[in-house]
CSV table of C-alpha atoms in Angstrom, one decimal:
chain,number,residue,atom,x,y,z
A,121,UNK,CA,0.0,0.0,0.0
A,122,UNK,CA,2.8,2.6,0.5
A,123,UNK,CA,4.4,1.4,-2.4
A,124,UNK,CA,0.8,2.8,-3.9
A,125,UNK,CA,0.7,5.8,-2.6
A,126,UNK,CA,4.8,6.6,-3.4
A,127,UNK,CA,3.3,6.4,-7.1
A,128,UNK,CA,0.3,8.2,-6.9
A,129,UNK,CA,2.7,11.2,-4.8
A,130,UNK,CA,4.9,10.5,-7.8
A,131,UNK,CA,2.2,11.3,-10.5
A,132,UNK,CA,0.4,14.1,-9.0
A,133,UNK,CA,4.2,15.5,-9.2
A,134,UNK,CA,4.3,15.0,-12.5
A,135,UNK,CA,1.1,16.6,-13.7
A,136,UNK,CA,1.6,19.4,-11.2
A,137,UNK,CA,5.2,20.0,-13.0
A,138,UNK,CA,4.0,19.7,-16.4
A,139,UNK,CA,0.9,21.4,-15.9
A,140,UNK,CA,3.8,24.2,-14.6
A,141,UNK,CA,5.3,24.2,-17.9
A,142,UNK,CA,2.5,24.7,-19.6
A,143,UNK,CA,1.1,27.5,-17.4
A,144,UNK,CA,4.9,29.3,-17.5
A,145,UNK,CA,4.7,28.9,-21.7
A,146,UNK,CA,1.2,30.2,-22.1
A,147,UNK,CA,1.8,33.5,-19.6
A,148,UNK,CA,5.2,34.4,-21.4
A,149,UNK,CA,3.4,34.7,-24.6
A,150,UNK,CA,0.8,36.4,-22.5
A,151,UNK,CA,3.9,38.9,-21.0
A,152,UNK,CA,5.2,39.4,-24.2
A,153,UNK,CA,2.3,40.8,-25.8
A,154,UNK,CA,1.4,42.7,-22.7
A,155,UNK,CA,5.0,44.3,-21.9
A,156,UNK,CA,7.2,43.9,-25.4
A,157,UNK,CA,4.7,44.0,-28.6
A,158,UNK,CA,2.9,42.0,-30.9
A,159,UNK,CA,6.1,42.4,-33.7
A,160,UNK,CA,8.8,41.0,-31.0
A,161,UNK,CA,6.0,38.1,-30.3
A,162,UNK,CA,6.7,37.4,-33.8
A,163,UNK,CA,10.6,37.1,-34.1
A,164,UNK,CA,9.8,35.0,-30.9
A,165,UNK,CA,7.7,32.8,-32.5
A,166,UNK,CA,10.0,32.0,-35.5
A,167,UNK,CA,12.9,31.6,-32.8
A,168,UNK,CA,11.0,29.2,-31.1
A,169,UNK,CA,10.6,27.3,-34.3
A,170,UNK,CA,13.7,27.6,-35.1
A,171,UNK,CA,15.0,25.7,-31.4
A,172,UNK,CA,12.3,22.8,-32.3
A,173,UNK,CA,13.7,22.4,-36.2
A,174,UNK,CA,17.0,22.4,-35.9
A,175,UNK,CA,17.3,19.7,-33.4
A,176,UNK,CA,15.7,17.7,-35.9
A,177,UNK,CA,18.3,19.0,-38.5
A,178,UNK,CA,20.9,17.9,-36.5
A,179,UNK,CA,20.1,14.8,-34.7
A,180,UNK,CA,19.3,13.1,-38.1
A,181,UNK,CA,16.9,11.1,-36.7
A,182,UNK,CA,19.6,9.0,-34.8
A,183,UNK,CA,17.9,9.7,-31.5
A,184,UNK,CA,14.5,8.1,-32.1
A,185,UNK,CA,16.1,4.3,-32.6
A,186,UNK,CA,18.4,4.9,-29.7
A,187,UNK,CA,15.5,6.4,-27.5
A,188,UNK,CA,12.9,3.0,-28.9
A,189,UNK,CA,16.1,0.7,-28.2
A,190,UNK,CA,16.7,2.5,-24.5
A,191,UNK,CA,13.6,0.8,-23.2
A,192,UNK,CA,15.0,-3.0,-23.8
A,193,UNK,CA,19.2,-2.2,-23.9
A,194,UNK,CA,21.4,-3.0,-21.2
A,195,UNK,CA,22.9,-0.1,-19.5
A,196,UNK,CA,26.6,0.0,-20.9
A,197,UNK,CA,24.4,-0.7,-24.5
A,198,UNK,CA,22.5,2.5,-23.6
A,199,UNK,CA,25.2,4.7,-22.6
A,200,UNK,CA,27.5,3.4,-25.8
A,201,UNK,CA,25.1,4.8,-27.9
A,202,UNK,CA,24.3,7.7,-26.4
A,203,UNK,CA,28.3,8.5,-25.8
A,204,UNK,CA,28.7,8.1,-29.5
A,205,UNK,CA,25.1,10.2,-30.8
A,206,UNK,CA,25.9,12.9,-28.4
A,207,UNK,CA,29.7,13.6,-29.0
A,208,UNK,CA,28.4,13.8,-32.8
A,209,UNK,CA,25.8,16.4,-31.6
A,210,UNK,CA,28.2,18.5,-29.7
A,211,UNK,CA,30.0,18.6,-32.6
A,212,UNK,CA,28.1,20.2,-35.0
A,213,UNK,CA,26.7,22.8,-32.6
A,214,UNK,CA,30.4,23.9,-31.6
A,215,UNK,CA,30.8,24.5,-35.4
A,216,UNK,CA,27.6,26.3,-35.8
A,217,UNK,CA,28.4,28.9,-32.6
A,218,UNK,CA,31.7,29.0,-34.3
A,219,UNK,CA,30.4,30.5,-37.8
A,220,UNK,CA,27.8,32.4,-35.7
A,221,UNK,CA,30.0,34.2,-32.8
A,222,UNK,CA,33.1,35.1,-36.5
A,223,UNK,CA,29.7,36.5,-38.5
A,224,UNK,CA,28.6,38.3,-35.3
A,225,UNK,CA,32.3,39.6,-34.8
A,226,UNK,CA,32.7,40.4,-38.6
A,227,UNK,CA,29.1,42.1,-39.3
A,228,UNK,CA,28.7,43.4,-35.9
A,229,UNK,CA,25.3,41.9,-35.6
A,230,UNK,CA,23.0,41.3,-32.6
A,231,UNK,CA,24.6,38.7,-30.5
A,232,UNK,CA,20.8,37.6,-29.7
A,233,UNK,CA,21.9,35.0,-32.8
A,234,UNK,CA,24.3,33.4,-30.5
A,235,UNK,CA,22.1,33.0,-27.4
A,236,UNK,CA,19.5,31.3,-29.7
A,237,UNK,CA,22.4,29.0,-31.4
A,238,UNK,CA,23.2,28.2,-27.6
A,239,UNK,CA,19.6,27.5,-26.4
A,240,UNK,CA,19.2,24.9,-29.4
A,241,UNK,CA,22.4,23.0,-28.5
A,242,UNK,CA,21.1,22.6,-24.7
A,243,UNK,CA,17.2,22.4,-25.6
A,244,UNK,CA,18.3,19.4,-28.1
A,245,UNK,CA,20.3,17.8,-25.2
A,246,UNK,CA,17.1,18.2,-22.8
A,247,UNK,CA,14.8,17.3,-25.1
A,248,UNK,CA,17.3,13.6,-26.1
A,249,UNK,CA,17.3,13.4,-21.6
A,250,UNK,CA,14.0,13.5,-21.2
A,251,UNK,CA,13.0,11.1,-23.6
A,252,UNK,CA,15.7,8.6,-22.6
A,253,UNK,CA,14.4,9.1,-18.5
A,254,UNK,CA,10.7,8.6,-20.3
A,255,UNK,CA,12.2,5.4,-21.6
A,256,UNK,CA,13.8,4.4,-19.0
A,257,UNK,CA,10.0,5.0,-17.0
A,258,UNK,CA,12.3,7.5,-14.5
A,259,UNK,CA,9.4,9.9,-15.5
A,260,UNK,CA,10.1,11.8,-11.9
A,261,UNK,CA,13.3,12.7,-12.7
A,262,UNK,CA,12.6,13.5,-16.6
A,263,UNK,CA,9.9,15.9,-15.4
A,264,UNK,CA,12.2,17.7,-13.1
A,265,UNK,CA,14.6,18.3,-15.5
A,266,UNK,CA,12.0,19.8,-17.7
A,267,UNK,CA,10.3,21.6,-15.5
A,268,UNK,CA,13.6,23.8,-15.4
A,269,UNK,CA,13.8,23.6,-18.7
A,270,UNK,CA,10.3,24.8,-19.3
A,271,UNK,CA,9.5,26.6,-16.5
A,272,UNK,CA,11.8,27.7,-13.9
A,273,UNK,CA,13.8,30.2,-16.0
A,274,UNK,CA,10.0,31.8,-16.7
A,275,UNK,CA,8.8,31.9,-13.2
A,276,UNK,CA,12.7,33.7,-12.6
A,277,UNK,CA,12.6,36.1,-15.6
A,278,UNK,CA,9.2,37.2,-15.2
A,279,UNK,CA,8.8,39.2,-12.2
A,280,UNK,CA,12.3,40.4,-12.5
A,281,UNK,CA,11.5,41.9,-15.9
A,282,UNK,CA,7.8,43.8,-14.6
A,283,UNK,CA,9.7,45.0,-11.8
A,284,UNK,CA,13.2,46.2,-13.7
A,285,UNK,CA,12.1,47.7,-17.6
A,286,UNK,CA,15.4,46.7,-18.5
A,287,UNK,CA,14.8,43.2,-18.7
A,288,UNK,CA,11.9,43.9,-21.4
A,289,UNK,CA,13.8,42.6,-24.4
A,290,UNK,CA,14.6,39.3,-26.4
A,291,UNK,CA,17.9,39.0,-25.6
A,292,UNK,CA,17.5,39.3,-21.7
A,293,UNK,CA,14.7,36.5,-22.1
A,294,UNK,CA,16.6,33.9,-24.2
A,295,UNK,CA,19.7,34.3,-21.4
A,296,UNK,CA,17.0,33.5,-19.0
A,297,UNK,CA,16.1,30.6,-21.2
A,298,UNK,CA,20.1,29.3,-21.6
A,299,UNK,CA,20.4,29.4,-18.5
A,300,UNK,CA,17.5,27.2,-17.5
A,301,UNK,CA,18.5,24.7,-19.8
A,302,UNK,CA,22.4,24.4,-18.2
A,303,UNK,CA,21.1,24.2,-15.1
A,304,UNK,CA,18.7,21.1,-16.4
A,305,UNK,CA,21.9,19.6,-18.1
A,306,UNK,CA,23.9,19.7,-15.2
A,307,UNK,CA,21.1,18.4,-13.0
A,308,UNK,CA,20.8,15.1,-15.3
A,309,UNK,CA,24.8,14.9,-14.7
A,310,UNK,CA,24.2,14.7,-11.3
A,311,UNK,CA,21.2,12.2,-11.2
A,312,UNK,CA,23.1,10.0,-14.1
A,313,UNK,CA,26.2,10.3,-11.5
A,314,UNK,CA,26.1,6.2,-10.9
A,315,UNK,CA,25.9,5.7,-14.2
A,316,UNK,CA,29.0,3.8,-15.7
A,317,UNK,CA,29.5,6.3,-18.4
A,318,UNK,CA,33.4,6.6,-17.1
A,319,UNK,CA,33.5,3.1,-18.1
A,320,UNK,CA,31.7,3.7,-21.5
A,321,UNK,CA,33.8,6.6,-22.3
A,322,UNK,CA,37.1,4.4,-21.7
A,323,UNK,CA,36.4,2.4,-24.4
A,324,UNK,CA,38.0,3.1,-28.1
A,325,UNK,CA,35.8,5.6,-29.8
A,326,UNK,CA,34.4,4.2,-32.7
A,327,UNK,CA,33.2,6.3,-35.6
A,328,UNK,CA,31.4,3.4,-37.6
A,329,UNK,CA,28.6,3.4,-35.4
A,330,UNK,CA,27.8,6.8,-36.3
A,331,UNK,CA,27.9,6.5,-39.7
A,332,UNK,CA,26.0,2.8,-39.1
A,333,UNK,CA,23.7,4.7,-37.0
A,334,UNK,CA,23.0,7.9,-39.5
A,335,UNK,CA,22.2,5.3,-42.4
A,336,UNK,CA,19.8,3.2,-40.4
A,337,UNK,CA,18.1,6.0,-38.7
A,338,UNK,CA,17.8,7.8,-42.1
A,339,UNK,CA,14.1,6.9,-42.6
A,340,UNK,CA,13.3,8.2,-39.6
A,341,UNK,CA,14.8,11.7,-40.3
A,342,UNK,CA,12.8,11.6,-43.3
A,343,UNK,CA,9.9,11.3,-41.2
A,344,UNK,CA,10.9,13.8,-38.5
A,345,UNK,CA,11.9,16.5,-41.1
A,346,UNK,CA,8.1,16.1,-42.4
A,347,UNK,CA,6.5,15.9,-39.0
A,348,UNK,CA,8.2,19.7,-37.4
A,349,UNK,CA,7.9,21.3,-40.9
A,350,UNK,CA,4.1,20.5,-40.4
A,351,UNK,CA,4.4,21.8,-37.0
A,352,UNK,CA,6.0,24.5,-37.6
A,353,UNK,CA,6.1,26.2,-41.3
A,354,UNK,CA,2.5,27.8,-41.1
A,355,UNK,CA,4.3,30.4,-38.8
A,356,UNK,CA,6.7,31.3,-41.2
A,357,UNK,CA,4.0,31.1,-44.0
A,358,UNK,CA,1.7,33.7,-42.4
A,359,UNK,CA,5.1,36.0,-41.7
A,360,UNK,CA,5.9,36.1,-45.5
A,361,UNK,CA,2.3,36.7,-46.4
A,362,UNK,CA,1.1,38.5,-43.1
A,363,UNK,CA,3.8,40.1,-41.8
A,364,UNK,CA,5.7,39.9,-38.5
A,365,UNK,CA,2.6,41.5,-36.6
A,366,UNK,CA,-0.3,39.3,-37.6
A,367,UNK,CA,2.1,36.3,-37.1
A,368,UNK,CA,2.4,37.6,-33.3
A,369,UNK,CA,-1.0,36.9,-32.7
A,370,UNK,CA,-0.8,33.7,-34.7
A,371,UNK,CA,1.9,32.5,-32.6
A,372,UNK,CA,0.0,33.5,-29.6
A,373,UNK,CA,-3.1,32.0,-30.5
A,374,UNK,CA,-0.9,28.9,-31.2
A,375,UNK,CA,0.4,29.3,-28.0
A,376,UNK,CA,-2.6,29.3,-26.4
A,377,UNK,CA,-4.1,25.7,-28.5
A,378,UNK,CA,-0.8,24.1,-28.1
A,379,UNK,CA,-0.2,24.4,-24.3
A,380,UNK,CA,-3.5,22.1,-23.1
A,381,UNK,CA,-1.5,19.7,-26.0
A,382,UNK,CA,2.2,19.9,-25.0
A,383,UNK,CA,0.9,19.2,-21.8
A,384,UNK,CA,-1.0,16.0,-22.8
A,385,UNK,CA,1.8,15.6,-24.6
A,386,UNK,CA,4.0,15.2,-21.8
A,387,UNK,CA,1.4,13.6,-19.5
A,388,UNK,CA,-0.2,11.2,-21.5
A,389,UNK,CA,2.1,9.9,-24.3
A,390,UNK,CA,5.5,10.1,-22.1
A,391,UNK,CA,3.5,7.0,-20.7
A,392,UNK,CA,2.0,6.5,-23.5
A,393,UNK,CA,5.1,5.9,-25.6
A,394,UNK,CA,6.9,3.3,-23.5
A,395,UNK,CA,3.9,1.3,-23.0
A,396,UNK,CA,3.0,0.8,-26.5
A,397,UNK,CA,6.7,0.0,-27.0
A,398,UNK,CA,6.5,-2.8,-24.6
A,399,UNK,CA,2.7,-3.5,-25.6
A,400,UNK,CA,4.1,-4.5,-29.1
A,401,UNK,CA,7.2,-6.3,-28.6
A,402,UNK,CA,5.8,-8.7,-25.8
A,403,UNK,CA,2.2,-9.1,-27.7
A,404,UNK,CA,2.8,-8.2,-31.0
A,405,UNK,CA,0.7,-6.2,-33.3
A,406,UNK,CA,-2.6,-7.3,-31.6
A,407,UNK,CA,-1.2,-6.2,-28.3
A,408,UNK,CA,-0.5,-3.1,-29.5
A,409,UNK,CA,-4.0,-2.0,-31.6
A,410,UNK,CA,-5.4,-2.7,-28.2
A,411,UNK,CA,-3.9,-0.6,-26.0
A,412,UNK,CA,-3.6,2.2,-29.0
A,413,UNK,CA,-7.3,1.8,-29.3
A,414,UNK,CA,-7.5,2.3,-25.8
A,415,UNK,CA,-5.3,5.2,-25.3
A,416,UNK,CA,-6.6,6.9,-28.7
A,417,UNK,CA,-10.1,7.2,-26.6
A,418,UNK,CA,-8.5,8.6,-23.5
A,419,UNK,CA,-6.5,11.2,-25.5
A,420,UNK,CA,-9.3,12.2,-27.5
A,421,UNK,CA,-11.5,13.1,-24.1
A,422,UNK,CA,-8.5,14.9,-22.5
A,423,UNK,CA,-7.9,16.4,-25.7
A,424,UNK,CA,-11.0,18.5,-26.0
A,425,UNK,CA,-11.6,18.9,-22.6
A,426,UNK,CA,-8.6,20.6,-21.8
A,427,UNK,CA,-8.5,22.6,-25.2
A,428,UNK,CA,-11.9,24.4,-24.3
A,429,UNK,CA,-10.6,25.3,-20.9
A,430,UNK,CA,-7.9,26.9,-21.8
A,431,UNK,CA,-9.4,28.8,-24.7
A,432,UNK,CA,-11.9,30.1,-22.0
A,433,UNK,CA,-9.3,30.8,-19.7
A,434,UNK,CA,-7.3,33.0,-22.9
A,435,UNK,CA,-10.7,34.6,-23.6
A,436,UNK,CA,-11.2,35.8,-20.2
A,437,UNK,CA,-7.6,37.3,-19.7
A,438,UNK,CA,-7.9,39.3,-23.2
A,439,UNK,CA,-8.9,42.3,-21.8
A,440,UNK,CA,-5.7,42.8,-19.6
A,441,UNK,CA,-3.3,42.6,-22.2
A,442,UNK,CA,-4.8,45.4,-23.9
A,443,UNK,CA,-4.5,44.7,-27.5
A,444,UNK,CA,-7.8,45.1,-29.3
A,445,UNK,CA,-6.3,43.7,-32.5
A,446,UNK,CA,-6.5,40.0,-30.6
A,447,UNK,CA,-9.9,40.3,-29.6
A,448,UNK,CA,-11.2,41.2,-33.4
A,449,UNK,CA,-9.9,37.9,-34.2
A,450,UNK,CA,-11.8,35.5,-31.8
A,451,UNK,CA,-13.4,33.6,-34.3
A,452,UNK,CA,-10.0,32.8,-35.9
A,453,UNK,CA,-8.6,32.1,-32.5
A,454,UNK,CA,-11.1,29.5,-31.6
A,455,UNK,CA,-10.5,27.9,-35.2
A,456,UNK,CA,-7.3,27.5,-34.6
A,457,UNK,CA,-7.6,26.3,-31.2
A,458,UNK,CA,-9.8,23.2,-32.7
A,459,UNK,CA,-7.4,23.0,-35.4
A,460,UNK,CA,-4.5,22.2,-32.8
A,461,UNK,CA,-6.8,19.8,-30.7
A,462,UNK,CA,-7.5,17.5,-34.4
A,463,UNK,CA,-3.7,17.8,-34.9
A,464,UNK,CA,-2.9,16.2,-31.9
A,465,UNK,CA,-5.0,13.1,-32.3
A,466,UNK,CA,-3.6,13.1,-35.9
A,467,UNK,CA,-0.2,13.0,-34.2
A,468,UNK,CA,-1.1,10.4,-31.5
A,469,UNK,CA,-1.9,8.4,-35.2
A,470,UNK,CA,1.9,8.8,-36.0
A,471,UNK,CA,2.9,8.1,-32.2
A,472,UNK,CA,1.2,4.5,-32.5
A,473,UNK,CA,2.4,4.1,-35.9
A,474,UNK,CA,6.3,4.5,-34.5
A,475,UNK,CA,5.7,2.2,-31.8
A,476,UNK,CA,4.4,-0.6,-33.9
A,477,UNK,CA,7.8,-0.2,-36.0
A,478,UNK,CA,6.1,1.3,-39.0
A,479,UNK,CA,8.9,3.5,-39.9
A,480,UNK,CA,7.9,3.7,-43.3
A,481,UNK,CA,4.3,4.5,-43.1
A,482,UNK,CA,5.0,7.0,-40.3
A,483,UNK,CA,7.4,8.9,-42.6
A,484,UNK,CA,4.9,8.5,-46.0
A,485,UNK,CA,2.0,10.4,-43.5
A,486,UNK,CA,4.5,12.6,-41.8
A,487,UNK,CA,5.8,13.9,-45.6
A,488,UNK,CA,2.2,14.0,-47.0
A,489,UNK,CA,1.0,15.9,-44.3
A,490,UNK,CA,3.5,18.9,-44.3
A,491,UNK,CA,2.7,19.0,-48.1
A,492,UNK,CA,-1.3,19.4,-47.6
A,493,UNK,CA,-0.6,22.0,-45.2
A,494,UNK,CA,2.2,23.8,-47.6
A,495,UNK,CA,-0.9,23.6,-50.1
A,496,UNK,CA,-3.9,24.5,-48.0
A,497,UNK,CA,-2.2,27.2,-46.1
A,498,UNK,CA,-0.9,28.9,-49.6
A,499,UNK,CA,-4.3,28.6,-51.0
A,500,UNK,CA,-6.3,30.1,-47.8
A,501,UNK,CA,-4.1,32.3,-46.2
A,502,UNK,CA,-4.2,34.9,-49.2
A,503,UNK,CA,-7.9,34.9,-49.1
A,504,UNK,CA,-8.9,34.1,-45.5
A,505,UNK,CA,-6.1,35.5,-43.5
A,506,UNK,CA,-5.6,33.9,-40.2
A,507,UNK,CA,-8.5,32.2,-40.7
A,508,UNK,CA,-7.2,30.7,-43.7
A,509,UNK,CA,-4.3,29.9,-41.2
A,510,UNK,CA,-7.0,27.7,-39.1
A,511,UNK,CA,-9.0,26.1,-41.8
A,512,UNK,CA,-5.8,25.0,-43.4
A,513,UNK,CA,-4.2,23.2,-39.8
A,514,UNK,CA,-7.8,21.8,-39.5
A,515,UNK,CA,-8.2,20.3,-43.2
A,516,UNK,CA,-4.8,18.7,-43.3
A,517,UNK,CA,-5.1,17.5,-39.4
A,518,UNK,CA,-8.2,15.6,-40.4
A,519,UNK,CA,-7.2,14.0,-43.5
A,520,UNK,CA,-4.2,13.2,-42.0
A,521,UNK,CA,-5.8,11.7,-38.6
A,522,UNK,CA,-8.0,10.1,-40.8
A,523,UNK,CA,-5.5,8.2,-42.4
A,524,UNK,CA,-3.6,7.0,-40.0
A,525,UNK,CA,-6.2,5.8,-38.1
A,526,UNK,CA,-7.5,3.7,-40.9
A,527,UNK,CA,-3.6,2.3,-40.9
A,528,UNK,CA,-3.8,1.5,-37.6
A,529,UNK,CA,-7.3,-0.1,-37.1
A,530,UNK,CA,-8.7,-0.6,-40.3
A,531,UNK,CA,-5.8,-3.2,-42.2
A,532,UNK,CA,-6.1,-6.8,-41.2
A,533,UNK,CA,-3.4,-7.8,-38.7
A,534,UNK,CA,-1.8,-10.1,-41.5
A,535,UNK,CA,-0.7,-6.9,-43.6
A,536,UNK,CA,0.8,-5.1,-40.1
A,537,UNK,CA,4.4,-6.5,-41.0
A,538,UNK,CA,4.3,-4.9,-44.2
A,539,UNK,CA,5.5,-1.5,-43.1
A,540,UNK,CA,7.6,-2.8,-40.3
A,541,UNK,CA,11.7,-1.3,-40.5
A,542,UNK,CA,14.3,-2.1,-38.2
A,543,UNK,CA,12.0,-4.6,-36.0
C-alpha cells in the first residue's frame, strides 16, 4: 500500500510540474504581448521554431532508434550509444556557434543570434534526456529536468523583468532561457552520477557506429523533417504573407491551443510511448491495436476537454493585455484552437504508428502531411487570412488523422508487417 501511494505522490508531481510548464509557456506569450509588442511576439515565434527544427536537423533522426532501443538495452548498450550520438551532436553545434559568434564579430550583428544557437544546443540535449528518462520510466526525474527547462527560467525572468524595464527585451529572455537549460543539463549529470558512463567513455571511440547509426536512422529523419515542418512552417508562411505582426498573434493563439496539447503531450504519451513500446514487442501487433485503441479514446477526451478550458481561460484574460487587435480575431482564434486539438489526435496516429515499427508509413503520413498543409495554407491564407491559417491546420489535421487511423485499425493484422523497419 505505500508502495501505492509513493506512485500516486509521484504522479500528481508529475502533472503538477507539467501542468507548470505549460502554465509558464502560455503566460510568457501572455507577457510578451502585454510588456514587449505583438512584432517582437513574432521574431519569438520564429525563434521558437527555429529551437524545435534544428534539433531535428541535427540529430538526423539517430535519436528516435536509440531512445525505442533504450527501453529494452542494457545499460553500458544505452550509454555506448548515447556517448557516441551525443559527442556527434556536440560537434556540429560547436561549429555552428563557431560560424555564428566570426559573423557576429565580422558584421557586428546582434549577439541575440548566438544566445538562440546556444539555447538549441542545450534544448536538443534536454529534449534527447528527457525522452531517454521517459524510456527508461524515471518519469520523476525527466519531469524535473523539464520543468527547469520549461519553467523555472519563466517563473525567474518574469517578475524580474515587470519590476526592472530593462529586462523587457529578447535578448534578456533567451539568457534566462540558456540558463534554465544548463542548469537542467547539469542536474541530469548529477542524477546519471552512478551511471557507468566513465566506463563507457574508456572504451575506443568508434566512428562506424555513427555512420551505421545515421544510415539506419535515415528513414526516420525523413519522417521527423516532415512531421516539425508540419508543426512549424504555417508560422513562417503567415510572416511572408502576413507580416511579422499578424504572425504575433498567430503565434500566440498557437500558443494558447498548443499548451492544453504539450501538456497531454507530456502527461499522457510520455507513458503512452513506452507502454506501447513494450505492448508490441511482448504481444505483438494485436497487443498493441489494443492498447492504441485504448489510449486513442482517453486522448481524445482529455484532448478536448482541456482545449476548451484553456481557450476560455485566454478569452477571459484578453482584456488585460490590452490589444484590441487580438480580440477582433476571436473567431480565428477558436479555429485555430480546434485546429490544434484534431492535430494532436492526428499525431497520437503517428505516435502508435512509430511504436508498432512502422517507420515507413509513419514517414509517407508525416511527408504527406507537411505538403497538404504547404498547399492549403498557400491557397487560404491569401484569401482568409488567419482564418485561412486555421481552416488549413484543421483540413490537413483531419485527412491526415483520418489516415492513420484507418492504418492502424482498419488493415487486417496479417498486412501489419508490411510496413515494419528495423523490428
Amino acid at each position: 500500500m505505500f508502495t501505492s501511494f509513493n506512485r500516486y505522490l509521484a504522479d500528481l508531481i508529475v502533472i503538477a510540474m507539467r501542468a507548470s510548464v505549460m502554465g509558464c509557456k502560455f503566460g510568457l506569450a501572455l507577457f510578451i504581448a502585454r510588456y514587449l509588442d505583438l512584432s517582437s511576439l513574432g521574431l519569438y515565434g520564429l525563434a521558437a521554431g527555429a529551437i524545435a527544427a534544428v534539433p531535428i536537423v541535427v540529430n538526423l533522426g539517430m535519436n528516435h532508434l536509440l531512445m525505442r532501443d533504450a527501453v529494452t538495452a542494457s545499460a553500458a548498450e544505452m550509454i555506448d550509444g548515447m556517448r557516441h550520438y551525443w559527442s556527434f551532436v556536440v560537434s556540429v553545434y560547436v561549429v555552428l556557434l563557431s560560424i555564428v559568434t566570426l559573423i557576429t564579430i565580422a558584421f557586428g550583428t546582434s549577439t541575440l543570434w548566438i544566445l538562440i544557437v546556444a539555447v538549441i544546443m542545450f534544448e536538443h540535449v534536454g529534449n534527447d534526456i528527457f525522452y531517454l528518462l521517459s524510456s527508461l520510466q524515471q518519469h520523476l526525474s525527466a519531469n524535473a529536468i523539464g520543468f527547469l527547462r520549461g519553467a523555472a527560467w519563466i517563473l525567474a525572468y518574469v517578475p524580474l523583468a515587470i519590476w526592472d524595464s530593462n529586462l523587457r527585451a529578447l535578448p534578456y529572455l533567451f539568457g534566462f532561457w540558456l540558463a534554465g537549460s544548463i542548469v537542467s543539463v547539469a542536474l541530469f549529470v548529477f542524477l546519471s552520477w552512478s551511471w557507468p558512463w566513465r566506463a563507457c567513455f574508456s572504451l575506443p571511440f568508434r566512428p562506424l557506429l555513427i555512420t551505421q547509426a545515421i544510415r539506419k536512422s535515415f528513414l526516420m529523419l525523413v519522417s521527423d523533417l516532415g512531421f516539425i515542418a508540419s508543426q512549424y512552417i504555417d508560422r513562417y508562411l503567415i510572416t511572408l504573407f502576413l507580416g511579422l505582426r499578424v504572425a504575433g498573434i498567430y503565434f500566440l493563439f498557437w500558443t494558447v491551443g498548443s499548451s492544453a496539447t504539450t501538456f497531454l503531450a507530456l502527461v499522457l504519451q510520455q507513458k503512452q510511448r513506452p507502454l506501447l513500446i513494450s505492448a508490441y514487442r511482448s504481444g505483438g501487433a494485436s497487443a498493441h491495436c489494443q492498447l492504441a485503441r485504448r489510449f486513442m479514446q482517453t486522448t481524445a477526451l482529455a484532448t478536448a476537454t482541456l482545449s476548451i478550458a484553456v481557450g476560455l481561460a485566454f478569452q477571459a484574460l484578453l482584456p488585460w493585455l490590452g490589444q484590441p487587435a487580438l480580440a477582433a480575431q476571436s473567431s480565428a482564434f477558436w479555429l485555430i484552437v480546434a485546429a490544434l486539438a484534431v492535430r494532436y489526435m492526428a499525431d497520437f496516429g503517428a505516435l502508435s504508428l512509430f511504436t508498432a515499427h512502422r517507420d515507413r508509413l509513419t514517414t509517407v503520413t508525416n511527408v504527406a502531411s507537411v505538403c497538404v498543409l504547404v498547399l492549403a495554407q498557400l491557397a487560404l491564407l491569401p484569401l482568409a487570412g488567419l482564418h485561412g491559417a486555421g481552416g488549413a491546420i484543421l483540413l490537413t489535421s483531419l485527412i491526415i488523422a483520418l489516415w492513420r487511423y484507418w492504418l492502424l485499425f482498419g488493415f487486417s493484422l496479417k498486412n501489419v508487417e508490411s510496413g515494419r523497419v528495423g523490428a
